């Protein structure tokens, strides 16, 4: 995370150098707009896992930073047009009046279109998030790409600082070029992602199936560490879905245990051996701390949230490790017999409180939130908690 923070600060230095040049409201509006654009730029970068993973392997921290930037970006992006309205002594209609009749008004209107797109993105991600289905939210989220492009185009056309400072204009164009390359990269990644063939499928319970995938050709994903996950696609143009790796072989085979809980998992459940899938990964560092030393590790899983712990227990089970698997039905009690055999009495029926232990919690967002809340209430510190969740 330190490396990522350092890189982000470096990209902001050229704009921080402008603080001494803000003499009036118009200058402040320009600087705020540039800052908002940089926040949007970093949101797009962090939203591209193939890039952000190279800057920080802790996926949850990257997601948290992505959301934090969304709040900062929202403040700056919304403040910029308000300051421009004040600086130009205009009424509120100035914010939404589209005019493409001449060059300067066209560049201004690009910013207004970007503002409208941003409002749609912001509303569906905050105030309306609970009322909007995940699929619609995801599709609306895609507007961040044209939105950021319009913001860069808007500032390039009428930005005062960019017009006055050639070095800043060159830097701005470099950021825009990186954004274009990043979008192209994201569109092309599915076409050259690893191809794997389904070689076996085993029904673990009425709702959970185990899939074993073998690499096609010489290209294969690197061996995953315990607790890591991969993104699976049914085709090069289909949406990717993350699943924890429960095992891997020296020949490159990967095993996943998936609960049927939606359209994608239903299609996955209908595949027969021989089907070809696309794979991207592995990612994540969720259980890394449980393997660093012999400090007590308490694993708490809700339902299919057991999957990140399976390989960890198989490879690193010891007297320092205990596991609680909370299930709502017998169909979710997958891997119970194997894990109980490996852990013995440390496969617990109640949540253990262990001094100085690290707690690893995985399950649905509601399960993780309630479990962490209970642990915090019982005195477990934030630095002892490691969480991961999935959306059914």
mmCIF file of C-alpha atoms in Angstrom:
data_model
loop_
_atom_site.group_PDB
_atom_site.id
_atom_site.type_symbol
_atom_site.label_atom_id
_atom_site.label_comp_id
_atom_site.label_asym_id
_atom_site.label_seq_id
_atom_site.Cartn_x
_atom_site.Cartn_y
_atom_site.Cartn_z
ATOM 1 C CA UNK A 1 0.000 0.000 0.000
ATOM 2 C CA UNK A 2 2.942 2.336 0.671
ATOM 3 C CA UNK A 3 4.083 2.046 -2.931
ATOM 4 C CA UNK A 4 0.606 2.869 -4.240
ATOM 5 C CA UNK A 5 0.299 5.890 -1.933
ATOM 6 C CA UNK A 6 3.696 7.168 -3.071
ATOM 7 C CA UNK A 7 2.755 6.844 -6.748
ATOM 8 C CA UNK A 8 -0.530 8.678 -6.156
ATOM 9 C CA UNK A 9 1.233 11.530 -4.379
ATOM 10 C CA UNK A 10 3.727 11.827 -7.223
ATOM 11 C CA UNK A 11 0.914 12.204 -9.762
ATOM 12 C CA UNK A 12 -0.615 14.966 -7.640
ATOM 13 C CA UNK A 13 2.601 17.016 -7.227
ATOM 14 C CA UNK A 14 2.190 19.038 -10.466
ATOM 15 C CA UNK A 15 -1.237 20.210 -9.296
ATOM 16 C CA UNK A 16 -0.042 20.958 -5.752
ATOM 17 C CA UNK A 17 2.549 23.260 -7.332
ATOM 18 C CA UNK A 18 -0.346 25.443 -8.540
ATOM 19 C CA UNK A 19 -1.590 26.304 -5.039
ATOM 20 C CA UNK A 20 0.378 29.557 -5.063
ATOM 21 C CA UNK A 21 -1.252 30.663 -8.322
ATOM 22 C CA UNK A 22 -4.889 30.663 -7.123
ATOM 23 C CA UNK A 23 -5.602 34.401 -6.876
ATOM 24 C CA UNK A 24 -9.366 34.395 -7.375
ATOM 25 C CA UNK A 25 -12.443 32.163 -7.501
ATOM 26 C CA UNK A 26 -11.833 31.314 -11.156
ATOM 27 C CA UNK A 27 -8.333 30.018 -10.401
ATOM 28 C CA UNK A 28 -9.661 28.030 -7.456
ATOM 29 C CA UNK A 29 -12.338 26.521 -9.730
ATOM 30 C CA UNK A 30 -9.675 25.468 -12.237
ATOM 31 C CA UNK A 31 -7.477 23.871 -9.576
ATOM 32 C CA UNK A 32 -10.435 22.060 -7.991
ATOM 33 C CA UNK A 33 -11.458 20.776 -11.411
ATOM 34 C CA UNK A 34 -7.968 19.418 -12.092
ATOM 35 C CA UNK A 35 -7.953 17.716 -8.696
ATOM 36 C CA UNK A 36 -11.360 16.147 -9.348
ATOM 37 C CA UNK A 37 -10.178 14.891 -12.731
ATOM 38 C CA UNK A 38 -7.120 13.278 -11.140
ATOM 39 C CA UNK A 39 -9.360 11.558 -8.552
ATOM 40 C CA UNK A 40 -11.524 10.195 -11.381
ATOM 41 C CA UNK A 41 -8.385 9.102 -13.258
ATOM 42 C CA UNK A 42 -7.171 7.137 -10.249
ATOM 43 C CA UNK A 43 -10.604 5.588 -9.774
ATOM 44 C CA UNK A 44 -10.413 4.194 -13.294
ATOM 45 C CA UNK A 45 -6.850 2.964 -12.698
ATOM 46 C CA UNK A 46 -7.730 1.241 -9.421
ATOM 47 C CA UNK A 47 -10.843 -0.222 -11.005
ATOM 48 C CA UNK A 48 -8.617 -2.088 -13.477
ATOM 49 C CA UNK A 49 -7.450 -5.023 -11.366
ATOM 50 C CA UNK A 50 -4.661 -6.082 -13.749
ATOM 51 C CA UNK A 51 -3.023 -2.689 -13.131
ATOM 52 C CA UNK A 52 -3.902 -2.032 -9.485
ATOM 53 C CA UNK A 53 -2.722 -5.526 -8.490
ATOM 54 C CA UNK A 54 0.778 -4.558 -9.590
ATOM 55 C CA UNK A 55 0.676 -1.511 -7.331
ATOM 56 C CA UNK A 56 -0.913 -3.197 -4.309
ATOM 57 C CA UNK A 57 -1.746 -6.884 -3.909
ATOM 58 C CA UNK A 58 -4.254 -6.262 -1.119
ATOM 59 C CA UNK A 59 -7.462 -6.149 -3.159
ATOM 60 C CA UNK A 60 -9.710 -5.061 -0.275
ATOM 61 C CA UNK A 61 -7.497 -2.064 0.483
ATOM 62 C CA UNK A 62 -7.548 -1.103 -3.176
ATOM 63 C CA UNK A 63 -11.362 -1.303 -3.200
ATOM 64 C CA UNK A 64 -11.539 0.810 -0.017
ATOM 65 C CA UNK A 65 -9.225 3.403 -1.579
ATOM 66 C CA UNK A 66 -11.302 3.335 -4.778
ATOM 67 C CA UNK A 67 -14.410 4.176 -2.744
ATOM 68 C CA UNK A 68 -12.617 6.875 -0.759
ATOM 69 C CA UNK A 69 -11.486 8.501 -3.991
ATOM 70 C CA UNK A 70 -15.104 8.387 -5.126
ATOM 71 C CA UNK A 71 -16.061 10.568 -2.173
ATOM 72 C CA UNK A 72 -13.153 12.979 -2.731
ATOM 73 C CA UNK A 73 -13.806 13.049 -6.458
ATOM 74 C CA UNK A 74 -17.504 13.739 -5.878
ATOM 75 C CA UNK A 75 -16.701 16.714 -3.668
ATOM 76 C CA UNK A 76 -14.211 18.200 -6.126
ATOM 77 C CA UNK A 77 -16.202 17.437 -9.279
ATOM 78 C CA UNK A 78 -19.353 19.026 -7.826
ATOM 79 C CA UNK A 79 -17.492 21.979 -6.318
ATOM 80 C CA UNK A 80 -15.781 22.871 -9.619
ATOM 81 C CA UNK A 81 -18.938 23.894 -11.580
ATOM 82 C CA UNK A 82 -20.323 25.730 -8.548
ATOM 83 C CA UNK A 83 -17.164 27.832 -8.309
ATOM 84 C CA UNK A 84 -17.247 28.425 -12.067
ATOM 85 C CA UNK A 85 -20.853 29.613 -11.774
ATOM 86 C CA UNK A 86 -19.839 32.059 -9.044
ATOM 87 C CA UNK A 87 -16.740 33.222 -10.926
ATOM 88 C CA UNK A 88 -18.761 33.908 -14.103
ATOM 89 C CA UNK A 89 -21.697 35.487 -12.181
ATOM 90 C CA UNK A 90 -24.209 33.088 -13.754
ATOM 91 C CA UNK A 91 -27.496 31.651 -12.550
ATOM 92 C CA UNK A 92 -27.931 27.889 -11.858
ATOM 93 C CA UNK A 93 -29.032 27.152 -15.435
ATOM 94 C CA UNK A 94 -25.387 27.731 -16.402
ATOM 95 C CA UNK A 95 -24.634 24.266 -14.993
ATOM 96 C CA UNK A 96 -26.833 22.366 -17.463
ATOM 97 C CA UNK A 97 -27.121 24.611 -20.519
ATOM 98 C CA UNK A 98 -25.702 22.680 -23.495
ATOM 99 C CA UNK A 99 -24.389 24.733 -26.398
ATOM 100 C CA UNK A 100 -22.309 23.223 -29.209
ATOM 101 C CA UNK A 101 -22.624 26.189 -31.579
ATOM 102 C CA UNK A 102 -18.990 27.306 -31.262
ATOM 103 C CA UNK A 103 -15.653 25.942 -30.031
ATOM 104 C CA UNK A 104 -15.436 27.307 -26.487
ATOM 105 C CA UNK A 105 -19.077 26.624 -25.679
ATOM 106 C CA UNK A 106 -18.632 23.069 -26.991
ATOM 107 C CA UNK A 107 -15.730 22.393 -24.619
ATOM 108 C CA UNK A 108 -17.771 23.875 -21.781
ATOM 109 C CA UNK A 109 -20.699 21.652 -22.724
ATOM 110 C CA UNK A 110 -18.453 18.586 -22.617
ATOM 111 C CA UNK A 111 -17.945 19.402 -18.949
ATOM 112 C CA UNK A 112 -21.691 19.776 -18.430
ATOM 113 C CA UNK A 113 -22.383 16.390 -20.013
ATOM 114 C CA UNK A 114 -19.674 14.927 -17.778
ATOM 115 C CA UNK A 115 -21.386 16.518 -14.765
ATOM 116 C CA UNK A 116 -24.729 14.916 -15.660
ATOM 117 C CA UNK A 117 -23.073 11.519 -16.126
ATOM 118 C CA UNK A 118 -21.270 11.926 -12.829
ATOM 119 C CA UNK A 119 -24.522 12.716 -11.023
ATOM 120 C CA UNK A 120 -26.063 9.516 -12.403
ATOM 121 C CA UNK A 121 -23.000 7.544 -11.305
ATOM 122 C CA UNK A 122 -22.855 9.159 -7.878
ATOM 123 C CA UNK A 123 -26.571 8.753 -7.126
ATOM 124 C CA UNK A 124 -26.651 5.043 -8.055
ATOM 125 C CA UNK A 125 -23.509 4.422 -5.975
ATOM 126 C CA UNK A 126 -24.680 6.279 -2.848
ATOM 127 C CA UNK A 127 -28.257 7.380 -2.191
ATOM 128 C CA UNK A 128 -29.916 4.846 -4.518
ATOM 129 C CA UNK A 129 -27.476 1.949 -4.029
ATOM 130 C CA UNK A 130 -29.868 -0.063 -1.872
ATOM 131 C CA UNK A 131 -32.718 0.327 -4.359
ATOM 132 C CA UNK A 132 -30.737 -0.412 -7.535
ATOM 133 C CA UNK A 133 -30.052 -3.959 -8.677
ATOM 134 C CA UNK A 134 -26.390 -4.908 -8.942
ATOM 135 C CA UNK A 135 -26.585 -5.452 -12.703
ATOM 136 C CA UNK A 136 -27.994 -1.939 -13.306
ATOM 137 C CA UNK A 137 -25.471 -0.411 -10.904
ATOM 138 C CA UNK A 138 -22.632 -2.112 -12.787
ATOM 139 C CA UNK A 139 -23.855 -0.903 -16.166
ATOM 140 C CA UNK A 140 -24.226 2.660 -14.876
ATOM 141 C CA UNK A 141 -20.718 2.369 -13.417
ATOM 142 C CA UNK A 142 -19.333 1.904 -16.933
ATOM 143 C CA UNK A 143 -20.092 5.572 -17.675
ATOM 144 C CA UNK A 144 -16.983 6.401 -15.625
ATOM 145 C CA UNK A 145 -14.929 5.778 -18.779
ATOM 146 C CA UNK A 146 -16.636 8.297 -21.127
ATOM 147 C CA UNK A 147 -17.158 10.582 -18.136
ATOM 148 C CA UNK A 148 -13.423 10.776 -17.385
ATOM 149 C CA UNK A 149 -12.640 11.194 -21.087
ATOM 150 C CA UNK A 150 -15.047 14.135 -21.318
ATOM 151 C CA UNK A 151 -13.509 15.739 -18.228
ATOM 152 C CA UNK A 152 -10.028 15.559 -19.786
ATOM 153 C CA UNK A 153 -11.341 16.924 -23.090
ATOM 154 C CA UNK A 154 -13.195 19.735 -21.312
ATOM 155 C CA UNK A 155 -10.096 20.857 -19.376
ATOM 156 C CA UNK A 156 -7.838 20.510 -22.425
ATOM 157 C CA UNK A 157 -10.070 22.888 -24.384
ATOM 158 C CA UNK A 158 -10.663 25.680 -21.869
ATOM 159 C CA UNK A 159 -8.458 25.045 -18.810
ATOM 160 C CA UNK A 160 -6.691 28.291 -17.879
ATOM 161 C CA UNK A 161 -3.701 26.668 -16.196
ATOM 162 C CA UNK A 162 -3.286 24.208 -19.057
ATOM 163 C CA UNK A 163 -3.289 27.056 -21.575
ATOM 164 C CA UNK A 164 -0.762 29.118 -19.605
ATOM 165 C CA UNK A 165 1.692 26.373 -18.625
ATOM 166 C CA UNK A 166 3.062 24.197 -21.471
ATOM 167 C CA UNK A 167 4.641 21.703 -19.031
ATOM 168 C CA UNK A 168 1.284 21.201 -17.296
ATOM 169 C CA UNK A 169 -0.475 20.776 -20.642
ATOM 170 C CA UNK A 170 2.069 18.102 -21.601
ATOM 171 C CA UNK A 171 1.494 16.343 -18.277
ATOM 172 C CA UNK A 172 -2.274 16.512 -18.808
ATOM 173 C CA UNK A 173 -1.955 14.956 -22.258
ATOM 174 C CA UNK A 174 0.271 12.230 -20.782
ATOM 175 C CA UNK A 175 -2.425 11.405 -18.225
ATOM 176 C CA UNK A 176 -5.030 11.342 -20.995
ATOM 177 C CA UNK A 177 -2.828 9.050 -23.095
ATOM 178 C CA UNK A 178 -2.359 6.683 -20.140
ATOM 179 C CA UNK A 179 -6.115 6.641 -19.652
ATOM 180 C CA UNK A 180 -6.695 5.732 -23.292
ATOM 181 C CA UNK A 181 -4.116 2.937 -23.106
ATOM 182 C CA UNK A 182 -5.632 1.646 -19.881
ATOM 183 C CA UNK A 183 -9.125 1.474 -21.383
ATOM 184 C CA UNK A 184 -7.748 -0.331 -24.423
ATOM 185 C CA UNK A 185 -5.905 -2.741 -22.122
ATOM 186 C CA UNK A 186 -9.067 -3.476 -20.144
ATOM 187 C CA UNK A 187 -11.052 -4.170 -23.294
ATOM 188 C CA UNK A 188 -8.358 -6.467 -24.667
ATOM 189 C CA UNK A 189 -7.510 -8.433 -21.503
ATOM 190 C CA UNK A 190 -10.346 -10.984 -21.906
ATOM 191 C CA UNK A 191 -9.072 -11.868 -25.383
ATOM 192 C CA UNK A 192 -5.680 -13.076 -24.118
ATOM 193 C CA UNK A 193 -6.661 -14.319 -20.643
ATOM 194 C CA UNK A 194 -5.696 -17.876 -19.735
ATOM 195 C CA UNK A 195 -7.796 -20.603 -21.347
ATOM 196 C CA UNK A 196 -8.728 -23.560 -19.151
ATOM 197 C CA UNK A 197 -10.727 -26.708 -19.867
ATOM 198 C CA UNK A 198 -13.235 -28.128 -17.421
ATOM 199 C CA UNK A 199 -11.952 -31.649 -16.711
ATOM 200 C CA UNK A 200 -14.118 -32.655 -13.757
ATOM 201 C CA UNK A 201 -17.138 -31.520 -11.802
ATOM 202 C CA UNK A 202 -18.214 -33.039 -8.504
ATOM 203 C CA UNK A 203 -21.410 -32.318 -6.625
ATOM 204 C CA UNK A 204 -20.465 -31.500 -3.021
ATOM 205 C CA UNK A 205 -24.036 -30.731 -1.946
ATOM 206 C CA UNK A 206 -27.394 -29.963 -3.586
ATOM 207 C CA UNK A 207 -26.264 -26.342 -4.085
ATOM 208 C CA UNK A 208 -22.442 -26.513 -4.254
ATOM 209 C CA UNK A 209 -20.383 -27.984 -7.099
ATOM 210 C CA UNK A 210 -16.622 -28.429 -7.298
ATOM 211 C CA UNK A 211 -14.989 -27.668 -10.675
ATOM 212 C CA UNK A 212 -11.510 -28.748 -11.718
ATOM 213 C CA UNK A 213 -9.904 -26.799 -14.568
ATOM 214 C CA UNK A 214 -6.772 -27.699 -16.525
ATOM 215 C CA UNK A 215 -4.741 -25.171 -18.562
ATOM 216 C CA UNK A 216 -4.812 -25.344 -22.352
ATOM 217 C CA UNK A 217 -1.419 -24.968 -24.023
ATOM 218 C CA UNK A 218 1.654 -23.607 -22.288
ATOM 219 C CA UNK A 219 0.019 -20.479 -20.824
ATOM 220 C CA UNK A 220 -1.233 -20.970 -17.316
ATOM 221 C CA UNK A 221 -1.892 -18.897 -14.240
ATOM 222 C CA UNK A 222 0.774 -18.876 -11.554
ATOM 223 C CA UNK A 223 0.239 -21.147 -8.560
ATOM 224 C CA UNK A 224 -2.181 -19.396 -6.186
ATOM 225 C CA UNK A 225 -1.357 -18.913 -2.523
ATOM 226 C CA UNK A 226 -3.942 -20.089 0.023
ATOM 227 C CA UNK A 227 -6.893 -17.706 0.177
ATOM 228 C CA UNK A 228 -6.396 -16.243 -3.297
ATOM 229 C CA UNK A 229 -9.133 -16.061 -5.924
ATOM 230 C CA UNK A 230 -9.438 -16.011 -9.711
ATOM 231 C CA UNK A 231 -11.937 -14.437 -12.077
ATOM 232 C CA UNK A 232 -13.757 -16.873 -14.363
ATOM 233 C CA UNK A 233 -15.434 -16.092 -17.684
ATOM 234 C CA UNK A 234 -17.569 -18.397 -19.794
ATOM 235 C CA UNK A 235 -16.256 -16.675 -22.929
ATOM 236 C CA UNK A 236 -13.926 -13.836 -23.973
ATOM 237 C CA UNK A 237 -16.744 -11.274 -23.956
ATOM 238 C CA UNK A 238 -18.700 -12.459 -20.908
ATOM 239 C CA UNK A 239 -18.494 -10.818 -17.499
ATOM 240 C CA UNK A 240 -15.836 -12.118 -15.086
ATOM 241 C CA UNK A 241 -16.822 -13.457 -11.654
ATOM 242 C CA UNK A 242 -14.412 -14.055 -8.725
ATOM 243 C CA UNK A 243 -14.131 -17.434 -6.981
ATOM 244 C CA UNK A 244 -11.687 -18.624 -4.328
ATOM 245 C CA UNK A 245 -9.264 -21.397 -5.258
ATOM 246 C CA UNK A 246 -9.739 -24.419 -2.995
ATOM 247 C CA UNK A 247 -6.868 -26.430 -4.477
ATOM 248 C CA UNK A 248 -4.288 -26.653 -7.237
ATOM 249 C CA UNK A 249 -2.032 -29.310 -8.727
ATOM 250 C CA UNK A 250 1.577 -29.224 -9.881
ATOM 251 C CA UNK A 251 0.299 -29.737 -13.441
ATOM 252 C CA UNK A 252 -1.470 -26.348 -13.245
ATOM 253 C CA UNK A 253 -4.984 -27.627 -12.504
ATOM 254 C CA UNK A 254 -7.157 -25.373 -10.343
ATOM 255 C CA UNK A 255 -10.183 -26.344 -8.262
ATOM 256 C CA UNK A 256 -13.106 -24.118 -7.294
ATOM 257 C CA UNK A 257 -16.174 -24.813 -5.155
ATOM 258 C CA UNK A 258 -19.134 -22.695 -6.296
ATOM 259 C CA UNK A 259 -22.595 -22.287 -4.823
ATOM 260 C CA UNK A 260 -25.427 -21.929 -7.331
ATOM 261 C CA UNK A 261 -26.751 -18.486 -6.435
ATOM 262 C CA UNK A 262 -27.490 -16.552 -9.632
ATOM 263 C CA UNK A 263 -27.560 -16.537 -13.447
ATOM 264 C CA UNK A 264 -23.799 -16.952 -13.884
ATOM 265 C CA UNK A 265 -23.444 -19.824 -11.434
ATOM 266 C CA UNK A 266 -26.510 -21.467 -13.014
ATOM 267 C CA UNK A 267 -24.798 -21.358 -16.440
ATOM 268 C CA UNK A 268 -21.593 -22.644 -14.854
ATOM 269 C CA UNK A 269 -23.556 -25.481 -13.283
ATOM 270 C CA UNK A 270 -24.801 -26.478 -16.739
ATOM 271 C CA UNK A 271 -21.306 -26.951 -18.207
ATOM 272 C CA UNK A 272 -20.046 -30.417 -19.007
ATOM 273 C CA UNK A 273 -16.408 -31.619 -18.918
ATOM 274 C CA UNK A 274 -14.607 -30.356 -22.001
ATOM 275 C CA UNK A 275 -16.050 -26.836 -21.835
ATOM 276 C CA UNK A 276 -13.475 -24.033 -22.157
ATOM 277 C CA UNK A 277 -13.397 -21.097 -19.736
ATOM 278 C CA UNK A 278 -11.239 -17.982 -19.430
ATOM 279 C CA UNK A 279 -9.350 -17.345 -16.221
ATOM 280 C CA UNK A 280 -7.731 -14.210 -14.797
ATOM 281 C CA UNK A 281 -5.666 -14.223 -11.619
ATOM 282 C CA UNK A 282 -4.883 -15.173 -8.955
ATOM 283 C CA UNK A 283 -5.504 -12.118 -6.772
ATOM 284 C CA UNK A 284 -5.752 -11.243 -3.101
ATOM 285 C CA UNK A 285 -3.811 -11.520 0.156
ATOM 286 C CA UNK A 286 -6.691 -12.364 2.478
ATOM 287 C CA UNK A 287 -5.117 -15.172 4.550
ATOM 288 C CA UNK A 288 -1.477 -14.153 4.122
ATOM 289 C CA UNK A 289 -1.172 -13.031 7.759
ATOM 290 C CA UNK A 290 -2.281 -16.486 8.929
ATOM 291 C CA UNK A 291 0.856 -17.970 7.329
ATOM 292 C CA UNK A 292 3.450 -15.479 8.545
ATOM 293 C CA UNK A 293 4.165 -16.968 11.977
ATOM 294 C CA UNK A 294 2.676 -19.113 14.739
ATOM 295 C CA UNK A 295 0.463 -16.353 16.135
ATOM 296 C CA UNK A 296 -3.049 -17.777 16.792
ATOM 297 C CA UNK A 297 -5.332 -17.576 13.737
ATOM 298 C CA UNK A 298 -9.104 -17.853 14.076
ATOM 299 C CA UNK A 299 -10.945 -18.534 10.801
ATOM 300 C CA UNK A 300 -14.661 -17.707 10.716
ATOM 301 C CA UNK A 301 -16.657 -18.676 7.623
ATOM 302 C CA UNK A 302 -20.283 -18.109 6.743
ATOM 303 C CA UNK A 303 -21.656 -20.709 4.314
ATOM 304 C CA UNK A 304 -19.690 -20.863 1.056
ATOM 305 C CA UNK A 305 -17.295 -18.355 2.649
ATOM 306 C CA UNK A 306 -15.377 -21.462 3.717
ATOM 307 C CA UNK A 307 -13.641 -21.657 0.322
ATOM 308 C CA UNK A 308 -10.737 -19.232 1.032
ATOM 309 C CA UNK A 309 -9.822 -21.333 4.091
ATOM 310 C CA UNK A 310 -9.791 -24.814 2.535
ATOM 311 C CA UNK A 311 -6.342 -24.670 0.952
ATOM 312 C CA UNK A 312 -5.004 -22.737 3.955
ATOM 313 C CA UNK A 313 -6.043 -25.521 6.342
ATOM 314 C CA UNK A 314 -4.744 -28.221 3.995
ATOM 315 C CA UNK A 315 -1.289 -26.652 3.781
ATOM 316 C CA UNK A 316 -0.811 -24.779 7.056
ATOM 317 C CA UNK A 317 -3.038 -26.366 9.705
ATOM 318 C CA UNK A 318 -1.374 -26.450 13.100
ATOM 319 C CA UNK A 319 -2.050 -25.946 16.804
ATOM 320 C CA UNK A 320 -2.207 -22.185 16.263
ATOM 321 C CA UNK A 321 -5.223 -22.396 13.908
ATOM 322 C CA UNK A 322 -8.936 -22.844 14.672
ATOM 323 C CA UNK A 323 -12.008 -22.669 12.445
ATOM 324 C CA UNK A 324 -15.686 -21.872 12.918
ATOM 325 C CA UNK A 325 -18.007 -22.647 9.982
ATOM 326 C CA UNK A 326 -21.468 -21.108 10.363
ATOM 327 C CA UNK A 327 -24.056 -22.689 8.056
ATOM 328 C CA UNK A 328 -27.756 -22.005 7.613
ATOM 329 C CA UNK A 329 -28.494 -25.435 6.110
ATOM 330 C CA UNK A 330 -26.752 -28.816 5.728
ATOM 331 C CA UNK A 331 -26.232 -28.011 2.010
ATOM 332 C CA UNK A 332 -23.653 -25.356 2.998
ATOM 333 C CA UNK A 333 -21.603 -27.701 5.221
ATOM 334 C CA UNK A 334 -19.123 -28.517 2.443
ATOM 335 C CA UNK A 335 -15.587 -29.700 3.357
ATOM 336 C CA UNK A 336 -16.745 -30.145 6.984
ATOM 337 C CA UNK A 337 -15.516 -33.721 7.423
ATOM 338 C CA UNK A 338 -12.128 -33.047 5.831
ATOM 339 C CA UNK A 339 -11.486 -29.854 7.790
ATOM 340 C CA UNK A 340 -12.622 -31.447 11.043
ATOM 341 C CA UNK A 341 -10.216 -34.343 10.473
ATOM 342 C CA UNK A 342 -7.334 -31.928 9.886
ATOM 343 C CA UNK A 343 -8.108 -29.566 12.756
ATOM 344 C CA UNK A 344 -9.612 -31.956 15.294
ATOM 345 C CA UNK A 345 -11.035 -30.101 18.307
ATOM 346 C CA UNK A 346 -9.938 -26.799 16.796
ATOM 347 C CA UNK A 347 -12.889 -27.134 14.379
ATOM 348 C CA UNK A 348 -15.197 -25.289 16.750
ATOM 349 C CA UNK A 349 -18.940 -24.928 17.128
ATOM 350 C CA UNK A 350 -18.696 -21.553 18.885
ATOM 351 C CA UNK A 351 -16.716 -18.458 18.081
ATOM 352 C CA UNK A 352 -13.481 -18.715 20.035
ATOM 353 C CA UNK A 353 -11.927 -15.665 21.657
ATOM 354 C CA UNK A 354 -8.164 -16.115 21.687
ATOM 355 C CA UNK A 355 -5.766 -13.525 23.152
ATOM 356 C CA UNK A 356 -3.586 -11.817 20.513
ATOM 357 C CA UNK A 357 -5.214 -13.855 17.735
ATOM 358 C CA UNK A 358 -5.754 -12.692 14.194
ATOM 359 C CA UNK A 359 -9.363 -13.155 13.047
ATOM 360 C CA UNK A 360 -10.171 -13.940 9.414
ATOM 361 C CA UNK A 361 -13.848 -13.570 8.495
ATOM 362 C CA UNK A 362 -15.401 -14.502 5.143
ATOM 363 C CA UNK A 363 -19.024 -14.760 4.026
ATOM 364 C CA UNK A 364 -21.830 -12.566 2.779
ATOM 365 C CA UNK A 365 -21.520 -8.821 3.484
ATOM 366 C CA UNK A 366 -24.175 -9.065 6.215
ATOM 367 C CA UNK A 367 -22.441 -11.994 7.879
ATOM 368 C CA UNK A 368 -19.054 -10.267 7.811
ATOM 369 C CA UNK A 369 -20.485 -7.019 9.168
ATOM 370 C CA UNK A 370 -22.336 -8.665 12.060
ATOM 371 C CA UNK A 371 -19.410 -10.950 12.936
ATOM 372 C CA UNK A 372 -16.871 -8.139 12.909
ATOM 373 C CA UNK A 373 -19.255 -5.996 14.964
ATOM 374 C CA UNK A 374 -19.499 -8.747 17.567
ATOM 375 C CA UNK A 375 -15.742 -9.211 17.697
ATOM 376 C CA UNK A 376 -15.150 -5.478 18.052
ATOM 377 C CA UNK A 377 -17.682 -5.352 20.891
ATOM 378 C CA UNK A 378 -15.752 -8.128 22.639
ATOM 379 C CA UNK A 379 -12.515 -6.171 22.476
ATOM 380 C CA UNK A 380 -10.870 -7.469 19.294
ATOM 381 C CA UNK A 381 -8.836 -4.637 17.755
ATOM 382 C CA UNK A 382 -9.123 -3.440 14.182
ATOM 383 C CA UNK A 383 -5.541 -4.504 13.483
ATOM 384 C CA UNK A 384 -6.501 -8.096 14.389
ATOM 385 C CA UNK A 385 -9.348 -8.321 11.853
ATOM 386 C CA UNK A 386 -9.035 -9.461 8.230
ATOM 387 C CA UNK A 387 -12.186 -9.737 6.146
ATOM 388 C CA UNK A 388 -13.391 -10.769 2.742
ATOM 389 C CA UNK A 389 -16.955 -11.007 1.482
ATOM 390 C CA UNK A 390 -18.879 -12.176 -1.552
ATOM 391 C CA UNK A 391 -22.182 -11.146 -3.116
ATOM 392 C CA UNK A 392 -24.595 -13.934 -3.972
#
